[in-house]
């Protein structure tokens, strides 16, 4: 039988070139999107940090890590939205083990 709910973790790196208001709007957008389609278990805001290498000529990014539970179909849709949203430099979604 397929799982109805699975645990995931996503890391989002946002562009800081448009200012703090833009970053806060993106964080709020994705937090509300995740909470509409699942349950947020933990949000860890790392804040602005230097990137390991330049991305689109930017050397700094704003990092947010979100742990959430959702249906197995949702991460693919979330990844699609990450890719079409301006201001998202990088993102990663992983499935977490039940034992962790």
PDB file of C-alpha atoms in Angstrom:
ATOM      1  CA  UNK A   1       0.000   0.000   0.000  1.00  0.00           C
ATOM      2  CA  UNK A   2       1.347   3.436  -0.921  1.00  0.00           C
ATOM      3  CA  UNK A   3       2.105   6.014   1.726  1.00  0.00           C
ATOM      4  CA  UNK A   4      -0.412   8.810   1.982  1.00  0.00           C
ATOM      5  CA  UNK A   5       1.936  11.239   3.737  1.00  0.00           C
ATOM      6  CA  UNK A   6       5.744  11.394   3.620  1.00  0.00           C
ATOM      7  CA  UNK A   7       8.346  13.566   5.359  1.00  0.00           C
ATOM      8  CA  UNK A   8      10.481  15.965   3.334  1.00  0.00           C
ATOM      9  CA  UNK A   9      13.087  18.658   3.804  1.00  0.00           C
ATOM     10  CA  UNK A  10      13.660  21.523   1.393  1.00  0.00           C
ATOM     11  CA  UNK A  11      16.480  24.057   1.232  1.00  0.00           C
ATOM     12  CA  UNK A  12      15.793  27.322  -0.584  1.00  0.00           C
ATOM     13  CA  UNK A  13      18.416  29.904  -1.545  1.00  0.00           C
ATOM     14  CA  UNK A  14      16.958  33.276  -2.501  1.00  0.00           C
ATOM     15  CA  UNK A  15      18.539  36.209  -4.311  1.00  0.00           C
ATOM     16  CA  UNK A  16      19.294  39.207  -2.073  1.00  0.00           C
ATOM     17  CA  UNK A  17      19.855  41.713  -4.897  1.00  0.00           C
ATOM     18  CA  UNK A  18      16.256  43.027  -4.753  1.00  0.00           C
ATOM     19  CA  UNK A  19      16.345  43.708  -1.015  1.00  0.00           C
ATOM     20  CA  UNK A  20      14.970  42.315   2.204  1.00  0.00           C
ATOM     21  CA  UNK A  21      11.302  42.896   1.292  1.00  0.00           C
ATOM     22  CA  UNK A  22      11.659  40.684  -1.783  1.00  0.00           C
ATOM     23  CA  UNK A  23      13.295  37.910   0.249  1.00  0.00           C
ATOM     24  CA  UNK A  24      10.589  38.080   2.946  1.00  0.00           C
ATOM     25  CA  UNK A  25       7.872  37.927   0.277  1.00  0.00           C
ATOM     26  CA  UNK A  26       9.429  34.790  -1.249  1.00  0.00           C
ATOM     27  CA  UNK A  27       9.841  33.119   2.161  1.00  0.00           C
ATOM     28  CA  UNK A  28       6.191  33.859   2.988  1.00  0.00           C
ATOM     29  CA  UNK A  29       5.042  32.655  -0.452  1.00  0.00           C
ATOM     30  CA  UNK A  30       6.741  29.282  -0.159  1.00  0.00           C
ATOM     31  CA  UNK A  31       5.852  28.769   3.519  1.00  0.00           C
ATOM     32  CA  UNK A  32       2.177  29.376   2.737  1.00  0.00           C
ATOM     33  CA  UNK A  33       2.349  27.127  -0.353  1.00  0.00           C
ATOM     34  CA  UNK A  34       3.843  24.290   1.699  1.00  0.00           C
ATOM     35  CA  UNK A  35       1.334  24.739   4.549  1.00  0.00           C
ATOM     36  CA  UNK A  36      -1.596  24.712   2.069  1.00  0.00           C
ATOM     37  CA  UNK A  37      -0.436  21.370   0.656  1.00  0.00           C
ATOM     38  CA  UNK A  38       0.973  19.745   3.776  1.00  0.00           C
ATOM     39  CA  UNK A  39       2.143  20.350   7.336  1.00  0.00           C
ATOM     40  CA  UNK A  40       5.221  22.385   8.211  1.00  0.00           C
ATOM     41  CA  UNK A  41       7.156  20.670  11.007  1.00  0.00           C
ATOM     42  CA  UNK A  42      10.087  23.086  11.328  1.00  0.00           C
ATOM     43  CA  UNK A  43      11.424  26.251   9.669  1.00  0.00           C
ATOM     44  CA  UNK A  44      15.119  27.025  10.117  1.00  0.00           C
ATOM     45  CA  UNK A  45      16.179  30.411   8.740  1.00  0.00           C
ATOM     46  CA  UNK A  46      19.918  30.557   8.191  1.00  0.00           C
ATOM     47  CA  UNK A  47      19.790  34.101   6.843  1.00  0.00           C
ATOM     48  CA  UNK A  48      22.152  35.751   4.409  1.00  0.00           C
ATOM     49  CA  UNK A  49      25.344  33.837   3.692  1.00  0.00           C
ATOM     50  CA  UNK A  50      28.140  33.842   1.159  1.00  0.00           C
ATOM     51  CA  UNK A  51      27.656  31.372  -1.690  1.00  0.00           C
ATOM     52  CA  UNK A  52      30.347  28.770  -2.396  1.00  0.00           C
ATOM     53  CA  UNK A  53      30.468  30.000  -5.996  1.00  0.00           C
ATOM     54  CA  UNK A  54      28.739  32.856  -7.870  1.00  0.00           C
ATOM     55  CA  UNK A  55      25.263  32.100  -9.211  1.00  0.00           C
ATOM     56  CA  UNK A  56      23.982  34.573 -11.827  1.00  0.00           C
ATOM     57  CA  UNK A  57      26.796  36.961 -10.803  1.00  0.00           C
ATOM     58  CA  UNK A  58      25.589  36.938  -7.168  1.00  0.00           C
ATOM     59  CA  UNK A  59      27.917  36.011  -4.315  1.00  0.00           C
ATOM     60  CA  UNK A  60      25.395  36.039  -1.435  1.00  0.00           C
ATOM     61  CA  UNK A  61      22.090  34.267  -0.861  1.00  0.00           C
ATOM     62  CA  UNK A  62      19.385  33.989   1.791  1.00  0.00           C
ATOM     63  CA  UNK A  63      18.992  30.415   3.053  1.00  0.00           C
ATOM     64  CA  UNK A  64      15.826  28.837   4.493  1.00  0.00           C
ATOM     65  CA  UNK A  65      15.379  25.162   5.452  1.00  0.00           C
ATOM     66  CA  UNK A  66      11.839  23.794   5.874  1.00  0.00           C
ATOM     67  CA  UNK A  67      10.892  20.342   7.160  1.00  0.00           C
ATOM     68  CA  UNK A  68       7.381  19.313   6.132  1.00  0.00           C
ATOM     69  CA  UNK A  69       4.987  16.408   5.643  1.00  0.00           C
ATOM     70  CA  UNK A  70       2.949  16.144   2.451  1.00  0.00           C
ATOM     71  CA  UNK A  71       1.502  13.797  -0.133  1.00  0.00           C
ATOM     72  CA  UNK A  72       4.135  12.190  -2.396  1.00  0.00           C
ATOM     73  CA  UNK A  73       2.900  14.178  -5.431  1.00  0.00           C
ATOM     74  CA  UNK A  74       3.540  17.612  -3.880  1.00  0.00           C
ATOM     75  CA  UNK A  75       7.381  17.810  -4.022  1.00  0.00           C
ATOM     76  CA  UNK A  76       7.365  17.596  -7.835  1.00  0.00           C
ATOM     77  CA  UNK A  77       4.930  20.519  -8.021  1.00  0.00           C
ATOM     78  CA  UNK A  78       6.953  22.484  -5.451  1.00  0.00           C
ATOM     79  CA  UNK A  79      10.120  21.931  -7.497  1.00  0.00           C
ATOM     80  CA  UNK A  80       8.331  23.121 -10.640  1.00  0.00           C
ATOM     81  CA  UNK A  81       7.269  26.319  -8.864  1.00  0.00           C
ATOM     82  CA  UNK A  82      10.830  26.880  -7.575  1.00  0.00           C
ATOM     83  CA  UNK A  83      12.133  26.702 -11.148  1.00  0.00           C
ATOM     84  CA  UNK A  84       9.693  29.279 -12.566  1.00  0.00           C
ATOM     85  CA  UNK A  85       9.949  31.786  -9.691  1.00  0.00           C
ATOM     86  CA  UNK A  86      12.280  34.748 -10.100  1.00  0.00           C
ATOM     87  CA  UNK A  87      14.501  35.253  -7.077  1.00  0.00           C
ATOM     88  CA  UNK A  88      15.104  31.555  -6.327  1.00  0.00           C
ATOM     89  CA  UNK A  89      18.798  30.880  -6.932  1.00  0.00           C
ATOM     90  CA  UNK A  90      18.836  27.218  -5.893  1.00  0.00           C
ATOM     91  CA  UNK A  91      16.516  24.724  -4.219  1.00  0.00           C
ATOM     92  CA  UNK A  92      16.658  21.122  -3.085  1.00  0.00           C
ATOM     93  CA  UNK A  93      13.935  18.774  -1.852  1.00  0.00           C
ATOM     94  CA  UNK A  94      14.778  15.466  -0.170  1.00  0.00           C
ATOM     95  CA  UNK A  95      12.631  12.703   1.287  1.00  0.00           C
ATOM     96  CA  UNK A  96      13.505  12.010   4.925  1.00  0.00           C
ATOM     97  CA  UNK A  97      13.638   8.565   6.488  1.00  0.00           C
ATOM     98  CA  UNK A  98      10.919   7.619   8.972  1.00  0.00           C
ATOM     99  CA  UNK A  99      13.520   6.643  11.605  1.00  0.00           C
ATOM    100  CA  UNK A 100      15.253  10.051  11.542  1.00  0.00           C
TER     101      UNK A 100
END
